[in-house]
Coordinates of C-alpha atoms and ligand atoms in Angstrom, one line a residue:
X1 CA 12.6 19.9 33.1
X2 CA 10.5 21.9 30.3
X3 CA 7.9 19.7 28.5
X4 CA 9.9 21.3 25.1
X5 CA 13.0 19.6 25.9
X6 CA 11.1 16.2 27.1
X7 CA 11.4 13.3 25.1
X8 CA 8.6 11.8 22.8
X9 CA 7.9 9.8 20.0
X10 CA 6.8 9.6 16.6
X11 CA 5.8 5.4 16.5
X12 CA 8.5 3.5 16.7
X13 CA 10.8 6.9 16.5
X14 CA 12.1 8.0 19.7
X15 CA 13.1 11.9 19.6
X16 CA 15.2 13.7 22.1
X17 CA 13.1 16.6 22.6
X18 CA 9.5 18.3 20.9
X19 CA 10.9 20.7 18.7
X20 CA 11.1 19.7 14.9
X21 CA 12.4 21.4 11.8
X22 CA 9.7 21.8 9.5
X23 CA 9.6 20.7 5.7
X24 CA 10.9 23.6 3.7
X25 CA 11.7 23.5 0.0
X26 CA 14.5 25.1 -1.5
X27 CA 14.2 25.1 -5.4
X28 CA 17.7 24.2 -5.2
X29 CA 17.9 20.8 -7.1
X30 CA 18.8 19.7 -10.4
X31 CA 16.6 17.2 -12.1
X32 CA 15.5 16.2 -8.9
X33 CA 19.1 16.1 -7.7
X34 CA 20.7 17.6 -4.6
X35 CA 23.4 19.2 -4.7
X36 CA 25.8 21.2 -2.6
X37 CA 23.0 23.7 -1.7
X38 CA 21.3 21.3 0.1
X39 CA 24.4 19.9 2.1
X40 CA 25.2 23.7 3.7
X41 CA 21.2 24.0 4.3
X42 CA 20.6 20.6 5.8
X43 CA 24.1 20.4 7.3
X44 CA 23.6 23.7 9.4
X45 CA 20.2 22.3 10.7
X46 CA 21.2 19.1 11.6
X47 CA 23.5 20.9 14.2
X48 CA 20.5 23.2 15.7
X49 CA 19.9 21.0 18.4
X50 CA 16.2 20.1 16.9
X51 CA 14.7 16.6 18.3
X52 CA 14.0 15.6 13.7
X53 CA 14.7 17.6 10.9
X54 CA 12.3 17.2 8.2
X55 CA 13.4 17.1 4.6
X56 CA 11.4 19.2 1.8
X57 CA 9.1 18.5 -0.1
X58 CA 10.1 15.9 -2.4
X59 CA 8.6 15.1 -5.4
X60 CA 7.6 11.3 -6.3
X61 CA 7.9 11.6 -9.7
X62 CA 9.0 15.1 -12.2
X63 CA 5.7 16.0 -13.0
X64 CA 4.8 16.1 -9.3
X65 CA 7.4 18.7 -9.1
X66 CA 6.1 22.4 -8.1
X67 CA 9.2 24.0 -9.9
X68 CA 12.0 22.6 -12.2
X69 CA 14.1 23.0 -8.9
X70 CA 12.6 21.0 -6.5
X71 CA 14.2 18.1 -4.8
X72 CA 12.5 14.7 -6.2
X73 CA 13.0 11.0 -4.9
X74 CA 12.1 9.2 -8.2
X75 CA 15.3 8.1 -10.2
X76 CA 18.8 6.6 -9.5
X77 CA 20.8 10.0 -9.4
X78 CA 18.0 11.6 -6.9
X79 CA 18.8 8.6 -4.7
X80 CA 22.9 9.0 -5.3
X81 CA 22.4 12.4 -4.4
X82 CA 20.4 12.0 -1.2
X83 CA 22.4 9.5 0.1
X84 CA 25.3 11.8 -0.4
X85 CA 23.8 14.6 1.9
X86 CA 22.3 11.9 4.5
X87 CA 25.6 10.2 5.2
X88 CA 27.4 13.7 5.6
X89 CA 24.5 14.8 8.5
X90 CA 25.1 11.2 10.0
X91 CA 28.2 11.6 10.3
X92 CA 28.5 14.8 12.2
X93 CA 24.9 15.1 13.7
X94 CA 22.7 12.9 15.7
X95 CA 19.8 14.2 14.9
X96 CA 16.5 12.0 13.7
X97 CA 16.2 12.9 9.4
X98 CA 12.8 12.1 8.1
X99 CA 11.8 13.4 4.6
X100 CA 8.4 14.9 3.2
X101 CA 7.0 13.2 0.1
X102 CA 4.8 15.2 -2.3
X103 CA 3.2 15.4 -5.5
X104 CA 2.5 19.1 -6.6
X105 CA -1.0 18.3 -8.5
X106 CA -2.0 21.4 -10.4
X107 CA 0.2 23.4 -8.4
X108 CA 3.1 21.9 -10.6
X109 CA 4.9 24.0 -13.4
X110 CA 5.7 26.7 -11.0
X111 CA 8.7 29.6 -10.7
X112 CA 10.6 29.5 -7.9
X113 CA 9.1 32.2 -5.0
X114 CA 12.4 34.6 -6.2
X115 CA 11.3 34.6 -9.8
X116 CA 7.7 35.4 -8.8
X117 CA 6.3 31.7 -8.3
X118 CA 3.9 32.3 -11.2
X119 CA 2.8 29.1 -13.2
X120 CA 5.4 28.0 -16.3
X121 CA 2.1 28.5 -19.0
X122 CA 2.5 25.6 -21.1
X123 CA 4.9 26.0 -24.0
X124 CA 7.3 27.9 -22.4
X125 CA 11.1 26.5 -21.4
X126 CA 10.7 24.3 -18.6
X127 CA 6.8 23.7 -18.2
X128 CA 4.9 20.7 -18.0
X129 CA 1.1 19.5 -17.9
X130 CA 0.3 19.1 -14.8
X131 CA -2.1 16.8 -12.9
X132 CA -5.1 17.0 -11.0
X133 CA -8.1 15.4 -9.7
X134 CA -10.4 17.4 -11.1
X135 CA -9.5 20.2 -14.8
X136 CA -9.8 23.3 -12.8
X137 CA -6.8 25.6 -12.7
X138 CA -5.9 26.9 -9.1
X139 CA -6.2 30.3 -10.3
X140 CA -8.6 32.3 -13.2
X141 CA -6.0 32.7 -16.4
X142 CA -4.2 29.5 -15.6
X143 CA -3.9 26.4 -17.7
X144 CA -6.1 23.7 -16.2
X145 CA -4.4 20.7 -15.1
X146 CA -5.6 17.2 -16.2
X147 CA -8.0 15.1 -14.5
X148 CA -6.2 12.3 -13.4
X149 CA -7.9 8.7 -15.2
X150 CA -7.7 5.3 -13.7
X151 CA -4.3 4.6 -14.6
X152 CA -3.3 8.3 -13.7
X153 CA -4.3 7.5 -10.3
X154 CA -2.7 4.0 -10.2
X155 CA 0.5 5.4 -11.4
X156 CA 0.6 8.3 -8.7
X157 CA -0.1 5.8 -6.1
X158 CA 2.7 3.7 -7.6
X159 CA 4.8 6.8 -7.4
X160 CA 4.6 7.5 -3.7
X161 CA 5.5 4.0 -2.8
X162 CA 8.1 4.0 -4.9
X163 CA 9.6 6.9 -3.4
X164 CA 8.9 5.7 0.1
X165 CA 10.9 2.6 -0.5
X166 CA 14.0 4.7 -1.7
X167 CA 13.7 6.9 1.8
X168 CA 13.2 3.7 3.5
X169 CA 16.5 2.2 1.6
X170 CA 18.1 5.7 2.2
X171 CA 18.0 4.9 5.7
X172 CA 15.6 8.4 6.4
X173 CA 14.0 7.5 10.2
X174 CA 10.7 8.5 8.8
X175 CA 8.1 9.7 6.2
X176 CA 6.0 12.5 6.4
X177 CA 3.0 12.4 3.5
X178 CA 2.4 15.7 2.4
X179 CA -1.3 16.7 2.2
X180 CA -1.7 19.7 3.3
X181 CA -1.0 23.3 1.3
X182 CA -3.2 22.7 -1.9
X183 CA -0.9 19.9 -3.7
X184 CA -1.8 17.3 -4.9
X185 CA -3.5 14.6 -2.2
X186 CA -5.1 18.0 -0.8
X187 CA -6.8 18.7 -3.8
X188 CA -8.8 15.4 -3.6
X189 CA -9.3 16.0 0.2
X190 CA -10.8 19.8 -0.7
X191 CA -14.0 20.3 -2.8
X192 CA -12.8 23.5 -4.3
X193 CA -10.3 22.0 -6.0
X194 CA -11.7 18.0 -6.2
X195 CA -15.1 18.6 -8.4
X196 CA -14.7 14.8 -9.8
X197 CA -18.3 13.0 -10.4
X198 CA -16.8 9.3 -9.6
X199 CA -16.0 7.3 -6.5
X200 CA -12.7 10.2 -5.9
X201 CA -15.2 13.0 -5.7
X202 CA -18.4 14.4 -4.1
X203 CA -19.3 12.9 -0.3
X204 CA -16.1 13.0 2.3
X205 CA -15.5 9.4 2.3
X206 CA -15.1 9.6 -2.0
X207 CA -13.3 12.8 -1.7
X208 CA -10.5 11.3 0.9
X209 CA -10.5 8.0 -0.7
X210 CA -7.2 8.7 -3.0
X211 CA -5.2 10.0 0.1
X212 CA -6.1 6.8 2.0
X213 CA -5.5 4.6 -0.8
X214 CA -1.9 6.3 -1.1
X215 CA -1.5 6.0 2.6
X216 CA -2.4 2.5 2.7
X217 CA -0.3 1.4 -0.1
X218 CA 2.9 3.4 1.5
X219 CA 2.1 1.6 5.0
X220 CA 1.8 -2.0 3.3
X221 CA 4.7 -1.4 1.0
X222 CA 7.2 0.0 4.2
X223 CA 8.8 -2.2 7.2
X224 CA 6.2 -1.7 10.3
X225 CA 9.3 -0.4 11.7
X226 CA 9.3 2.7 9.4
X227 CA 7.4 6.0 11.2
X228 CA 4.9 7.4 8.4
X229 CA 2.7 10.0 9.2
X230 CA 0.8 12.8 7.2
X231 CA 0.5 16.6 7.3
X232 CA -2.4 18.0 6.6
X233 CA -4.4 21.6 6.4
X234 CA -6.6 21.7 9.0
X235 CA -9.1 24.1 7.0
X236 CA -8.7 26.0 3.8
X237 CA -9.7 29.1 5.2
X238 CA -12.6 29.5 2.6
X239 CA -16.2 29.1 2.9
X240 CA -17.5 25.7 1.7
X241 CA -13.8 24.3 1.9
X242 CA -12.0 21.9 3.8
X243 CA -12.7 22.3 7.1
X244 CA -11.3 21.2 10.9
X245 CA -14.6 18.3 11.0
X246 CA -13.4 16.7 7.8
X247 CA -9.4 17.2 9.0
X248 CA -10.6 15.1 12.1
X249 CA -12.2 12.5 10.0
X250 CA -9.5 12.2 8.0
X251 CA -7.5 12.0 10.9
X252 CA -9.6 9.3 12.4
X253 CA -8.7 7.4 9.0
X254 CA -5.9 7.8 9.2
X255 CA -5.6 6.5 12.7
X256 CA -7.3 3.6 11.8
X257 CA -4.6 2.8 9.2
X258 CA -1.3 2.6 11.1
X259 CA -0.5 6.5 10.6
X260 CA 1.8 7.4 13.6
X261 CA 1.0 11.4 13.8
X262 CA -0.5 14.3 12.3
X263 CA 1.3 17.5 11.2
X264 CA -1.5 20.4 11.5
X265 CA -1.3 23.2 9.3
X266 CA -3.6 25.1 7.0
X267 CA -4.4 26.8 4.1
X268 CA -3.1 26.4 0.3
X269 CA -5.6 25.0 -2.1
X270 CA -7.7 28.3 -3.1
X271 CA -6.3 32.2 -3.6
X272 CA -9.8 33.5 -2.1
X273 CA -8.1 31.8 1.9
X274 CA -8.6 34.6 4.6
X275 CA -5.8 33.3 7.0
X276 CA -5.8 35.4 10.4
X277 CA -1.7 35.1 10.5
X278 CA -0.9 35.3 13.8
X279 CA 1.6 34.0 16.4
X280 CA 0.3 30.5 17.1
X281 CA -3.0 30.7 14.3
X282 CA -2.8 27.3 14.1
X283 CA -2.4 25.7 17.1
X284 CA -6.2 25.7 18.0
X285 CA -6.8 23.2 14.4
X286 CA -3.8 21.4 16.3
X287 CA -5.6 20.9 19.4
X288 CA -8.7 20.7 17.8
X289 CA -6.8 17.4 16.0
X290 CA -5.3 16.4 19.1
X291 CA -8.4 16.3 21.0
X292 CA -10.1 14.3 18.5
X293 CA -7.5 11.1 18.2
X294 CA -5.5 9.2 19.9
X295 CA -1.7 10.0 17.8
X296 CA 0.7 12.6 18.5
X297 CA 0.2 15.9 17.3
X298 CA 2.6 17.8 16.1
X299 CA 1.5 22.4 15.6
X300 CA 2.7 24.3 13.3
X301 CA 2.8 28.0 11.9
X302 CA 4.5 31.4 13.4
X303 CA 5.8 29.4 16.8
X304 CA 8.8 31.6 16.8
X305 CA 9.3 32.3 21.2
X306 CA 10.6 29.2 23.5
X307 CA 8.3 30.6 25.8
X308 CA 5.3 30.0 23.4
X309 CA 6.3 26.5 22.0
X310 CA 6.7 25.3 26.1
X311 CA 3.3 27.0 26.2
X312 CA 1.9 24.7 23.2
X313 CA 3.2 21.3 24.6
X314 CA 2.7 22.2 27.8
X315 CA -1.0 22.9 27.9
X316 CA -1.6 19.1 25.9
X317 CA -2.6 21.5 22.4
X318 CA 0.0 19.5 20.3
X319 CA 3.1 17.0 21.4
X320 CA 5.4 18.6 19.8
X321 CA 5.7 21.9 17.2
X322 CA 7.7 22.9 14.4
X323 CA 9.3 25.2 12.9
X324 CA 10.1 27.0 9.7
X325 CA 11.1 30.2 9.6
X326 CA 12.4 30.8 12.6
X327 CA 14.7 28.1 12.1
X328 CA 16.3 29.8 8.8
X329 CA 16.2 32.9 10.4
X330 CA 18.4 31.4 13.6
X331 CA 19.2 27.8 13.1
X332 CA 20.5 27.5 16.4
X333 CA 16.6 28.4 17.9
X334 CA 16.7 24.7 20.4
X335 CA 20.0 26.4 21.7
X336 CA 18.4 29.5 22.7
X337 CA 15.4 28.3 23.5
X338 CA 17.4 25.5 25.8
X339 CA 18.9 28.2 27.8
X340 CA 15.6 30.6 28.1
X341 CA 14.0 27.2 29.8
X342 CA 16.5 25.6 31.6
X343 CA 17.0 22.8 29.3
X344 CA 19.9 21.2 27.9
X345 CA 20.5 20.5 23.9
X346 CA 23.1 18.6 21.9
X347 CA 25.8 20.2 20.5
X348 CA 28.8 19.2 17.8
X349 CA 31.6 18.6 20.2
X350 CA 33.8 20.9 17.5
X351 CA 31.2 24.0 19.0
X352 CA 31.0 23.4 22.9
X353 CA 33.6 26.7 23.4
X354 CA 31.1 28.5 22.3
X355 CA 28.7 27.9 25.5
X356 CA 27.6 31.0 27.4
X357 CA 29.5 31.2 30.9
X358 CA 26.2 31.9 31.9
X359 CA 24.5 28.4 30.4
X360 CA 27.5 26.6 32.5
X361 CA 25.1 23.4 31.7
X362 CA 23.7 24.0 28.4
X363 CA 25.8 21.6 26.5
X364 CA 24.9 17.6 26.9
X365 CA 28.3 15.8 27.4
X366 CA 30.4 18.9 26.9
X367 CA 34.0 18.8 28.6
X368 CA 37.1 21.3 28.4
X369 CA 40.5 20.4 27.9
X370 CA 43.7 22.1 26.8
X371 CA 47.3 21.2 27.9
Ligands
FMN401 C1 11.2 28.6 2.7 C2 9.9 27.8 3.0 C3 9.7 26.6 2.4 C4 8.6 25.8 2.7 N1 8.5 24.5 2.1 C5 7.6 23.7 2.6 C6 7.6 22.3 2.2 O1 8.4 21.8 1.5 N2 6.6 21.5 2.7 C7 5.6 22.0 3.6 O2 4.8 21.2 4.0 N3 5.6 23.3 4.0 C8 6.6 24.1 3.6 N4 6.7 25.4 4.1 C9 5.8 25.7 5.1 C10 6.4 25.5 6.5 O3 6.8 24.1 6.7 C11 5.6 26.0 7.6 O4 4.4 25.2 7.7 C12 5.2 27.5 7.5 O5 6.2 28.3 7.1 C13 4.6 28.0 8.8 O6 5.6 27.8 9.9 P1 6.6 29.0 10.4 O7 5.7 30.2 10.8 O8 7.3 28.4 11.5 O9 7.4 29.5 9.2 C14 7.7 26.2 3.7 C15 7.9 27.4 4.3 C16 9.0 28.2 4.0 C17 9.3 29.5 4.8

């Protein structure tokens, strides 16, 4: 038995093996909406074999969006539409669905990646104002964001847990808070981009003060039964940033507050980030994480080998990793990677022909039949 294929769990979530699909948006939404995009990309990745499938990023309210296109959780239709793709992936796959809710901060107002990903400058079709902690622009040239105010704060904080109770409704198995990458709840957390003078800014504790609040009010507002957990940046790869110490404090916090795991990856919130890309680059701020609490860990970032991602869970560096681009690139990875091991994966029964004569075993439950 590989430790890859082993089961683990996420809280109260029980998985079927250590390999998850990792968050990736797709621009690909109308007003917030899904549409058919979504049920091809989501449908062929809830066959892969992977123990969860993360949604994107979804945005808790439209201004929280980083492009016009990005999936949101914050009216009626979004939910319609969500619950339209979610009951097609139950229907056909087993696998555990849990969704990533974020707020884009100052990062908002973007093109898609394929049209450049530059900001929208205000004024033009299709920007917005975004939000910040703090009125600094990510980047020299940009329009600054606004600093968030008291009832800025409340009602971002109001968005998240309004959001999280239509994934909970939705019937997702869990929640992943996004606060990693340089949106929004990073920004507070980083001091390159958090430069606010008031109880939100300044020392550690002030600066991850609106994360925790945002966790805490999710955790109250959601069934104890409902995995929530948070992905974070383990360091911002910039001198004076965010750093691993403050990720495990933060961690610790989060710990203390009924968070179920950490996601660990890295990077986002300043264009000076030196990032040594690498296979694995951020499994150490995994381990680092994992060493330092008492929750599963989950690694992230260029995991692309089964013999590698064994490798991660089977030293103790993270419980489980994901996977992002190697997944696009060959969404049936668990398969593969289930036959390099040893292992065995779930299949749709409509695909068990398709097992190698040389993987007699690959397929859980398979069976032939023809008259
Ligand atoms: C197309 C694409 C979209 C992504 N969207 C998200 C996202 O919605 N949320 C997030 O936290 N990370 C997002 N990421 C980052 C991935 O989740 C992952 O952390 C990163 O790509 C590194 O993992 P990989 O080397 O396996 O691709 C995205 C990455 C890609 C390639």
């Amino acid at each position: 038995m590989t430790r890859l294929f082993e089961p683990w769990r996420i809280g109260p979530l029980a998985l079927a093996n250590r390999i998850v699909v990792a968050p990736m948006c797709q621009y690909s939404a109308v007003e917030g909406s899904a549409g058919d995009w979504h049920f091809i990309h989501l449908g062929h990745l809830a066959l892969s074999g992977a123990g969860l499938l993360t949604v994107e990023a979804t945005a808790v309210s439209a201004e929280g969006r980083i492009t016009p296109g990005d999936l949101g959780l914050y009216d009626d239709a979004n939910e319609a539409a969500l619950a339209r793709v979610l009951k097609a992936i139950r229907s056909n796959s087993p696998i555990k669905v849990a969704i990533q809710l974020a707020h884009a901060g100052r990062k908002a107002s973007s093109r898609a990646p394929w049209e450049g990903g530059a900001q929208i400058p205000l004024g033009e079709p299709g920007s917005w104002r975004a939000v910040a902690p703090s009125a600094v622009a990510h980047s020299p040239g940009e329009d600054a964001p606004a600093a968030l105010d008291a009832a800025g704060l409340a009602k971002v904080r109001d968005d998240f847990v309004a959001t999280a109770l239509r994934a909970e409704r939705l019937g997702f198995d869990g929640i992943e808070l996004h606060a990693a990458h340089g949106y929004l709840l990073h920004q507070f957390l980083s001091p390159i981009a958090n430069r606010r003078d008031d109880e939100y800014g300044g020392s550690l504790g002030n600066r991850m003060r609106f994360p925790l609040e945002v966790f805490e009010a999710v955790r109250a507002a959601l069934p104890s039964s409902m995995p929530l957990w948070v992905r974070v940046s383990g360091t911002d790869w910039v001198e004076g940033g965010w750093d691993i110490e403050s990720t495990i404090a933060f961690a610790r916090a989060l710990q203390g507050r009924g968070c179920h795991a950490i996601h660990v990856s890295s990077g986002g919130v300043s264009a000076q980030q030196k990032i040594p890309v690498g296979p694995g680059y951020q499994v150490p701020l995994a381990a680092a994480v994992k060493a330092a609490i008492d929750l599963p860990v989950i690694a992230v970032g260029l995991i692309t080998e089964a013999e590698q991602a064994e490798a991660v869970v089977a030293s103790g560096e993270a419980d489980a990793v994901a996977l992002a681009r190697a997944m696009l690139y060959d969404p049936r990875w668990p398969w593969h990677a289930a036959a390099k091991l040893g292992a065995r994966v779930q299949a749709p029964h409509q695909y068990w022909r398709s097992q190698p004569r040389e993987f007699a075993d690959l397929f859980e439950h398979a069976r032939f039949g023809a008259r």
